[in-house]
Coordinates of C-alpha atoms in Angstrom, one line a residue:
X1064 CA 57.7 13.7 40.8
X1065 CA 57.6 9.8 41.6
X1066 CA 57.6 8.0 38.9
X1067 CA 56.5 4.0 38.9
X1068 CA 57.3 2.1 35.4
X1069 CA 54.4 -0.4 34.6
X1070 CA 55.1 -3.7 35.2
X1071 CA 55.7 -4.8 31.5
X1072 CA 58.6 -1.7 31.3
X1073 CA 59.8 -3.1 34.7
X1074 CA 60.4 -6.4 33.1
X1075 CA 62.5 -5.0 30.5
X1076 CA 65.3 -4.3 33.2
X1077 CA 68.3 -6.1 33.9
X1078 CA 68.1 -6.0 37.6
X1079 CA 68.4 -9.3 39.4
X1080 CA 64.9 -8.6 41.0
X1081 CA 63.0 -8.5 37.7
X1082 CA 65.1 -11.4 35.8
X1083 CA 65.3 -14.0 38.7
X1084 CA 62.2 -15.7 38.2
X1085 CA 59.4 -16.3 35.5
X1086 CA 57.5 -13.9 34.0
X1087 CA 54.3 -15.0 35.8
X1088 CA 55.6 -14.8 38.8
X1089 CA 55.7 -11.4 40.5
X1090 CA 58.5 -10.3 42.4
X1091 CA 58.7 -8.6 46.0
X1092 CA 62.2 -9.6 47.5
X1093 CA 65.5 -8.0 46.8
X1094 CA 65.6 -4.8 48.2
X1095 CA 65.6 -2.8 45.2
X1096 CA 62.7 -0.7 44.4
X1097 CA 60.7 -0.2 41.2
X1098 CA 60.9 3.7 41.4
X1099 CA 62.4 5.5 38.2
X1100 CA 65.7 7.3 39.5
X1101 CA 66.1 10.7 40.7
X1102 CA 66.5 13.5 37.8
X1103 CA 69.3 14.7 38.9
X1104 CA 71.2 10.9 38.4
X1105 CA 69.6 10.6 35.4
X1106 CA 70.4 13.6 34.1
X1107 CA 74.2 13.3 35.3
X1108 CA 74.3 9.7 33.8
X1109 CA 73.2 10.5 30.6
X1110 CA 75.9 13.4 30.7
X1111 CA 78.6 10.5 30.8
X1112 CA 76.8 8.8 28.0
X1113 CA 76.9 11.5 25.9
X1114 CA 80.6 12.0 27.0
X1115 CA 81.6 8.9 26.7
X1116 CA 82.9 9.0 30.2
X1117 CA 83.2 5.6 31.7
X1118 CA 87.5 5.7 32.0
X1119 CA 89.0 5.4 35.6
X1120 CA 87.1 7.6 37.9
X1121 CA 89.0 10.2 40.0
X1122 CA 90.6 9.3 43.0
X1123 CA 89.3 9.2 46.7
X1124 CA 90.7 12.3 47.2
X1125 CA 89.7 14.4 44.6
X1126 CA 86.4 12.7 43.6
X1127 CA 84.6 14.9 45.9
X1128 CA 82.3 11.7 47.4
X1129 CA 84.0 12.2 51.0
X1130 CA 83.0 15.7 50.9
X1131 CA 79.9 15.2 49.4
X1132 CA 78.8 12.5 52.0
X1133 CA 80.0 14.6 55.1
X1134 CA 77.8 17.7 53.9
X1135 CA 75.0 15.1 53.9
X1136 CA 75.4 13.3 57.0
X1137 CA 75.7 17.1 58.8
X1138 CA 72.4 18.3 57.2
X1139 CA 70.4 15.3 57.7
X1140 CA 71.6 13.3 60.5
X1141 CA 73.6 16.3 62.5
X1142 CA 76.8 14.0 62.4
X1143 CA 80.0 16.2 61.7
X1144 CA 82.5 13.7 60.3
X1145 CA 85.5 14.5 58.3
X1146 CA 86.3 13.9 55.0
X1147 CA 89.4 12.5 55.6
X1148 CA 87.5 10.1 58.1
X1149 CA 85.6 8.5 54.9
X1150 CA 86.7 5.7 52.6
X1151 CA 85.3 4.8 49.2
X1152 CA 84.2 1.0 48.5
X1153 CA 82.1 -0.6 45.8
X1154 CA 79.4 -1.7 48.5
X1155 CA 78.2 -1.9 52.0
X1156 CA 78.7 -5.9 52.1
X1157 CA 82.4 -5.3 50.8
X1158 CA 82.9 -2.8 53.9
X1159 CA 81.7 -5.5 56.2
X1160 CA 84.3 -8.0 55.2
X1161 CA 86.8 -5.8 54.8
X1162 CA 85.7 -4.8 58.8
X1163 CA 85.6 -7.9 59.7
X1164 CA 89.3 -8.7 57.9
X1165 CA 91.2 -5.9 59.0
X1166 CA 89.4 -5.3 62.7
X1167 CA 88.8 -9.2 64.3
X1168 CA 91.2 -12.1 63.7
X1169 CA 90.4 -15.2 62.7
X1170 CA 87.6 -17.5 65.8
X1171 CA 86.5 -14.1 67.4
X1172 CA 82.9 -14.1 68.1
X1173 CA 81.0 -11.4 66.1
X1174 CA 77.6 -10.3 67.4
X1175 CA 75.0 -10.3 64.5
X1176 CA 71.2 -9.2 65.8
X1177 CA 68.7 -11.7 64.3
X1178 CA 67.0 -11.8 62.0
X1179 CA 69.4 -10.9 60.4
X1180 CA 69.9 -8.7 56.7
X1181 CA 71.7 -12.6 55.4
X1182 CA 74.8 -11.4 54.2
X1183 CA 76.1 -10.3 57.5
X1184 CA 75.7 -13.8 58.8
X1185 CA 77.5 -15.3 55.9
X1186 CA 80.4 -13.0 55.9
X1187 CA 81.2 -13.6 59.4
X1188 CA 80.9 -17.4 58.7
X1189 CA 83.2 -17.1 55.3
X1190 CA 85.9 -15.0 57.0
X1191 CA 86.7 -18.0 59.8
X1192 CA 85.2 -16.3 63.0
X1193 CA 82.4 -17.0 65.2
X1194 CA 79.3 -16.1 64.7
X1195 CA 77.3 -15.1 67.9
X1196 CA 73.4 -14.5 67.1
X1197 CA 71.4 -12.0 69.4
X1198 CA 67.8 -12.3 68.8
X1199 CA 65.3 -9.6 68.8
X1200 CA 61.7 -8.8 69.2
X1201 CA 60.4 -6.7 66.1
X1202 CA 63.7 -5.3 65.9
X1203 CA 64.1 -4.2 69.3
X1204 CA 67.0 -5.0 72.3
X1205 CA 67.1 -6.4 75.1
X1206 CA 70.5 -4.5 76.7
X1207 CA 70.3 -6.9 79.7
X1208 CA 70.3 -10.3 76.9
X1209 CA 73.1 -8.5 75.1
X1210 CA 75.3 -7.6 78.6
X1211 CA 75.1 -11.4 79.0
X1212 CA 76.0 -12.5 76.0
X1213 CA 78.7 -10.3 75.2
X1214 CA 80.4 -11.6 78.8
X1215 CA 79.9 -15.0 78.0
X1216 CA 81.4 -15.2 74.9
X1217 CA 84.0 -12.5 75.0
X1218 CA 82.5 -11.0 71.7
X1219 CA 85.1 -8.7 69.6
X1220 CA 82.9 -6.7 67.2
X1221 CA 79.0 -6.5 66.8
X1222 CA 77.2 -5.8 63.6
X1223 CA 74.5 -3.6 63.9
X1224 CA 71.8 -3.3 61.1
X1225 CA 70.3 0.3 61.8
X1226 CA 67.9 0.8 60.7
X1227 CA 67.5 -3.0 61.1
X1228 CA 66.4 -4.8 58.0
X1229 CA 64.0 -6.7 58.1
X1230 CA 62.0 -4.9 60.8
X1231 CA 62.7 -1.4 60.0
X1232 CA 63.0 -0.5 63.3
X1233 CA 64.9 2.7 64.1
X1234 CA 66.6 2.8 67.2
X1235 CA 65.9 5.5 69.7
X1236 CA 68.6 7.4 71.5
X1237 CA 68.5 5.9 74.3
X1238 CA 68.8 2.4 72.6
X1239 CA 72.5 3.3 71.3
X1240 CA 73.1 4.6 74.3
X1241 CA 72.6 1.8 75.7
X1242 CA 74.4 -0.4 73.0
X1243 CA 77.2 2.1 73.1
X1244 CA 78.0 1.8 76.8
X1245 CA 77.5 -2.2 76.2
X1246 CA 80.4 -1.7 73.8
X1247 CA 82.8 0.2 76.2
X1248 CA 82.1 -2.0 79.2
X1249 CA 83.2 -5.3 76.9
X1250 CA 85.7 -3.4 74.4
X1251 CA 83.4 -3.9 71.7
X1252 CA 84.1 -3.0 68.0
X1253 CA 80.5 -1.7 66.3
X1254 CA 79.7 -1.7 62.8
X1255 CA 77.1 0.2 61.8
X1256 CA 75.0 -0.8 58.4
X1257 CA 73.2 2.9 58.4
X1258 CA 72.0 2.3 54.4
X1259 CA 68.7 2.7 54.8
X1260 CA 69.4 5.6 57.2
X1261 CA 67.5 8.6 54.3
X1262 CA 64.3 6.3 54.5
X1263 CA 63.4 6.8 58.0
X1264 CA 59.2 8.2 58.3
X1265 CA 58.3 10.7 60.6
X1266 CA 58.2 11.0 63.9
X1267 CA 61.4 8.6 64.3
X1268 CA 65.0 10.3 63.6
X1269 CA 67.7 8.7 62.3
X1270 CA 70.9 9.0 64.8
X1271 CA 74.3 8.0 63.3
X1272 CA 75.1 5.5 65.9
X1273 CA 79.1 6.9 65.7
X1274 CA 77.5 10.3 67.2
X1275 CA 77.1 8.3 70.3
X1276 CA 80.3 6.2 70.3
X1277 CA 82.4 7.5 67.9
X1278 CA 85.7 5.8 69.0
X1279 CA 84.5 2.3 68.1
X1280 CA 82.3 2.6 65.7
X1281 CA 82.5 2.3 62.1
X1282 CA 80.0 3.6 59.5
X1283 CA 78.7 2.0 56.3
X1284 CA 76.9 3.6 53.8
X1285 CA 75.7 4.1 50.6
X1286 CA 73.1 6.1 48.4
X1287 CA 72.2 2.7 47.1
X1288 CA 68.8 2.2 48.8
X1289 CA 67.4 5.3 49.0
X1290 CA 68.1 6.4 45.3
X1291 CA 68.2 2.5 44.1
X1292 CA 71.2 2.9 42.4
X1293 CA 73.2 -0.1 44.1
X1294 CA 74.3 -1.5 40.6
X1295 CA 76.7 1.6 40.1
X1296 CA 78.7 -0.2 42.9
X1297 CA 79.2 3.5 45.1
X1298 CA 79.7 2.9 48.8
X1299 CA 81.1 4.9 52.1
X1300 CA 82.8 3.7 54.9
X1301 CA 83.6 6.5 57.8
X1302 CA 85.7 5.9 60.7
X1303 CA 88.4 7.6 62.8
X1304 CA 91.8 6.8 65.0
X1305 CA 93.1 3.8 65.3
X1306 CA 90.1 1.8 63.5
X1307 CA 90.2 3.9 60.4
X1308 CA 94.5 3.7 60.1
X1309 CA 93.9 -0.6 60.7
X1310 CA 91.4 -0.2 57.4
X1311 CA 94.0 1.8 54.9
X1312 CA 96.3 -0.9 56.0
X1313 CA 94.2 -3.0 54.2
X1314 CA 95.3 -3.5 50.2
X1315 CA 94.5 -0.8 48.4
X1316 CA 92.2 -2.3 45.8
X1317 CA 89.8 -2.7 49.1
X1318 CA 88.8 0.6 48.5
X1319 CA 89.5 1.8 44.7
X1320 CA 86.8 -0.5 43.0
X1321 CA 84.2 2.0 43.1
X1322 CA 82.8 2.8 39.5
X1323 CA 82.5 6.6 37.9
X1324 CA 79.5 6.4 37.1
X1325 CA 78.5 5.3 40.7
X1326 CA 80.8 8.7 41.8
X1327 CA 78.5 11.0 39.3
X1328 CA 75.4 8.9 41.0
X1329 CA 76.4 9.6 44.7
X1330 CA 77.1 13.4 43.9
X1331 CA 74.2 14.2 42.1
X1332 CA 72.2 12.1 45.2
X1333 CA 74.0 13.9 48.2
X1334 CA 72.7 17.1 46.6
X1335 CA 70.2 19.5 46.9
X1336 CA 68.2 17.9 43.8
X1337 CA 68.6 14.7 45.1
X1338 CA 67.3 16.0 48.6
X1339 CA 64.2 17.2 47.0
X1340 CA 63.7 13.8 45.1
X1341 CA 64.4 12.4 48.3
X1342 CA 61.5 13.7 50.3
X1343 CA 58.9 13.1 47.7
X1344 CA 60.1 9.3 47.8
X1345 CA 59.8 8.8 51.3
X1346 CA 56.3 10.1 51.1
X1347 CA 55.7 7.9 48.0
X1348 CA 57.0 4.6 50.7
X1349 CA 55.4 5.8 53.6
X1350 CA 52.1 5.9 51.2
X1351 CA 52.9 2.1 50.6
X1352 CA 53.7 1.2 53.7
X1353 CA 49.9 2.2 54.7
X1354 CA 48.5 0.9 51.6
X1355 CA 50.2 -2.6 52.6
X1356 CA 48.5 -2.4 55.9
X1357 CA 45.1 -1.1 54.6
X1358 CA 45.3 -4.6 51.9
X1359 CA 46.5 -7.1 54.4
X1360 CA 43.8 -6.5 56.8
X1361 CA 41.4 -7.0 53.9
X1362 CA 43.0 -10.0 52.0
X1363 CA 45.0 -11.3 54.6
X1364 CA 44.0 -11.0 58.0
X1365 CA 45.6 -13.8 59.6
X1366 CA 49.3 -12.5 58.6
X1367 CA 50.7 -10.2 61.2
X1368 CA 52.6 -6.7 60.0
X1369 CA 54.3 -4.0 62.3
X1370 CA 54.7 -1.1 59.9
X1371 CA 58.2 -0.5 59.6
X1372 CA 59.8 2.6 61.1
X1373 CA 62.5 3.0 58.5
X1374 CA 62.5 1.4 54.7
X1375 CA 60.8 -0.1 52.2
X1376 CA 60.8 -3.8 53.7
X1377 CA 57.7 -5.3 55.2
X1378 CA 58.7 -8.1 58.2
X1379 CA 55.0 -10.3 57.8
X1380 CA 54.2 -12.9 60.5
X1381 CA 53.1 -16.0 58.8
X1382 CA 53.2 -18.5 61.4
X1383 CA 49.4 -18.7 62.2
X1384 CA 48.7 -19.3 58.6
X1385 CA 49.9 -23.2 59.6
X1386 CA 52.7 -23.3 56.6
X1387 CA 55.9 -25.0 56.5
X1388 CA 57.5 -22.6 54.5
X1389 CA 55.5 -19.6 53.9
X1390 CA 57.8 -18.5 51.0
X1391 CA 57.7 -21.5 48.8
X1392 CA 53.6 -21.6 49.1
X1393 CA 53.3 -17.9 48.2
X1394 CA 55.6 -18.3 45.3
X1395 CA 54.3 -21.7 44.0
X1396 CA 50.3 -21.2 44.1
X1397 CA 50.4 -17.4 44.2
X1398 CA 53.5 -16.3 41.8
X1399 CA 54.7 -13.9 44.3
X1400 CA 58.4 -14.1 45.1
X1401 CA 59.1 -13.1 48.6
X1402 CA 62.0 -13.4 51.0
X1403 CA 62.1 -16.1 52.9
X1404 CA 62.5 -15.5 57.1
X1405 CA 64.7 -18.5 57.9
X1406 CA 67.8 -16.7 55.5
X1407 CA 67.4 -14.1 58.2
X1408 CA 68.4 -16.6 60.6
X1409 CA 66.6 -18.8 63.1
X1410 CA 63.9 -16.4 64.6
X1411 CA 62.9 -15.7 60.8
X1412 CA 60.9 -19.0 60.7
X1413 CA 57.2 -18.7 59.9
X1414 CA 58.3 -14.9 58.9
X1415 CA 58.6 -13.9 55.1
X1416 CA 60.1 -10.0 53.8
X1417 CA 57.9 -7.9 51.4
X1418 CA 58.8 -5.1 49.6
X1419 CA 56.6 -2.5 49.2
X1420 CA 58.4 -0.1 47.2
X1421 CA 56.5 -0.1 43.9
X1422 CA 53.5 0.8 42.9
X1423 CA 50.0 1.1 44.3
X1424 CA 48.6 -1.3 41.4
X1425 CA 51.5 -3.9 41.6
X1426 CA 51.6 -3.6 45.3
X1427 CA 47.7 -4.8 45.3
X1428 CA 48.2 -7.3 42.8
X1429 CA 51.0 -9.1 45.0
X1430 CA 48.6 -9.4 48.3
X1431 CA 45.5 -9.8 46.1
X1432 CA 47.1 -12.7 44.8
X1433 CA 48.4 -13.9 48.4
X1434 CA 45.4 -13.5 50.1
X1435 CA 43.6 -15.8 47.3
X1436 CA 45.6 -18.9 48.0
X1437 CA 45.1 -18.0 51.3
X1438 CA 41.2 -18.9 50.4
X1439 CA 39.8 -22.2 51.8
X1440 CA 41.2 -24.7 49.6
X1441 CA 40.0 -28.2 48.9
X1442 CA 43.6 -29.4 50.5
X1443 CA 44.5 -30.9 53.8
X1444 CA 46.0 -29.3 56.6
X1445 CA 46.3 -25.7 57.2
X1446 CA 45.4 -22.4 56.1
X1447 CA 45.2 -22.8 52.1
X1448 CA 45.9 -25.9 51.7
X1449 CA 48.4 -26.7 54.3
X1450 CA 52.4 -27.4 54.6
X1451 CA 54.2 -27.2 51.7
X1452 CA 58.0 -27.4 51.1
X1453 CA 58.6 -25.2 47.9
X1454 CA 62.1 -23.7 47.2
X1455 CA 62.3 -20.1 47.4
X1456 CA 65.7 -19.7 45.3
X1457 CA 65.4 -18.0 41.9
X1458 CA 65.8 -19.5 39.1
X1459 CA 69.7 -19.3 38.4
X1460 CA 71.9 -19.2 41.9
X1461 CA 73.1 -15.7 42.8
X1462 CA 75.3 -14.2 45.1
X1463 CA 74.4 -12.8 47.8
X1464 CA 76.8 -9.8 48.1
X1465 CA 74.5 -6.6 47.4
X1466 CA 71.2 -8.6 47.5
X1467 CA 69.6 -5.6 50.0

């Protein structure tokens, strides 16, 4: 039911992930995945084609996404949220700046957990407030570190990765509860980046974080990551009382730039097709996930990898390989593009992020290819030839708005 294109049809796409770098390079960093689409989108897309249906969508209202999304988020996550409590956007990093616009004022402190998905540091920077970094150990918190450092620095909002990217840890009950009564005690606004919420692998659960502290929290989310369809621009925002009326104050075009295609995508995602797609490409990830560790032990022992609780992004430990930028070295000597850990912020050094949701044969080829640089070479210094300072940055700047 999974369907992988081979690398050659893969390069024929338009994506950013494919068409960033050259063609001998192969590439394992934006968080989209290499998975064909589930049938149901496709076969709703190519409806429109065939319509010619690509006018102005419907509106919020009558669109039926809000609906849609609150049928899903009772069924998988048992979070009963209204539709009226849900708000269209284009994309998750939209929602946070619009978050952070209409819910902080300009020099609050904002809490972002590193490392750090990079786009919520830079939008707190580029909206004028202050950015307050918590660091975390493989993903996890420590409540008493975050107590302190909300007193100390009279933090107004926090924004909460969950699951986090890049660890893909998934938060346990009583770590939210534990956030959440954090957030009372210091009048605390959360919001909660839940887009990788459908990818979580057994035993771990996915719990909404607004089912624990639904007065402050606001919820982002998207069908973008689990059915890679983040270029039809098709996001949700959920939130209630006081916090929901501050974002429809917001102007209006916040909120209607959402395409029709992306509506037809969401629809046919939050489904029960799209639910039986969805199962089958969990299993194909959590397949991956194992694979990865199964090939890094063989090619690449020294590298350190937590299998992630939640996603398709692989957190890898570099920093006993001896490498100044572990990125640059993988993508100069083995043509592998990776994500490099410092963009995640300060405890991302010596780290880079992998994905792994592809194929088994490309997914070997990538830490084939790593692990043979990672050969003694005749070069000084280091594992593989020692500290190098190689630019990670594709070949033609991008944003980094939607960059996953």
């Amino acid at each position: 039911m999974i369907e992988v294109p081979s690398e050659a049809e893969l390069r024929r796409r338009a994506g950013r992930k494919w068409r960033s770098y050259p063609d001998d390079v192969i590439p394992a960093w934006i968080a989209d995945m290499d998975l064909m689409p589930a049938p149901a989108i496709v076969e709703t897309l190519s409806e429109a084609v065939r319509l010619g249906d690509f006018g102005y969508g419907l509106t919020m209202a009558t669109n039926g996404v809000p609906a849609a999304f609150a049928r899903w988020a009772e069924r998988r996550w048992d979070w009963r949220v209204s539709p009226e409590h849900v708000l269209l956007m284009p994309d998750v990093v939209g929602g946070i700046a619009n978050c952070i616009e209409a819910l902080s004022a300009p020099g609050d402190a904002i809490i972002v957990q590193t490392p750090a998905y990079p786009p919520l540091l830079s939008s707190v920077r580029t909206a004028g407030r202050r950015l307050i970094e918590h660091p975390l150990a493989d993903g996890r918190i420590d409540l008493d570190e975050l107590d302190a450092l909300m007193s100390r620095d009279g933090a107004r909002m926090m924004l909460f990765c969950h699951p986090h990217n890049p660890s893909g840890h998934c938060f346990t009950a009583l770590e939210l509860t534990g956030i959440a009564e954090l957030a009372r005690r210091h009048d605390v606004i959360v919001i909660s980046d839940e887009v990788h919420a459908d990818l979580t692998y057994k035993p771990h659960r996915h719990i909404p974080f607004a089912t624990i502290a639904p007065e402050r929290t606001v919820t982002l989310n998207a069908p973008s990551k689990a059915f890679n369809v983040a270029g039809l621009r098709t996001a949700v925002c959920a939130a209630r009382g006081d916090l929901l009326a501050k974002l429809k104050a917001l102007p209006s075009t916040r909120w209607n730039a959402f395409s029709a295609p992306g509506v037809r995508a969401a629809l046919a995602a939050w489904s029960d097709a799209g639910e039986d797609w969805l199962i089958a490409c969990v299993d194909h990830l959590q397949a991956r996930r194992d694979q990865l560790a199964a090939l890094l032990a063989e090619h690449c022992p020294a590298i350190g990898y937590m299998p992630p609780e939640a996603g398709y992004l692989a957190w890898l430990d570099c920093r006993a390989l001896g490498l100044e930028n572990p990125a640059g070295y993988f993508l100069e000597r083995a043509k592998v593009a990776l994500s490099a850990g410092p963009d995640f912020g300060a405890p991302g050094e010596g780290f880079v992020r992998l994905n792994f949701a592809t194929s088994a044969e490309i997914l070997e080829e990538i830490v084939v290819r790593m692990g043979r640089v990672l050969s003694p070479l005749p070069f000084t210094g280091g594992v593989g030839g020692g500290p190098v300072n190689v630019s990670t940055k594709p070949k033609q700047a991008l944003p980094q708005a939607g960059g996953g």
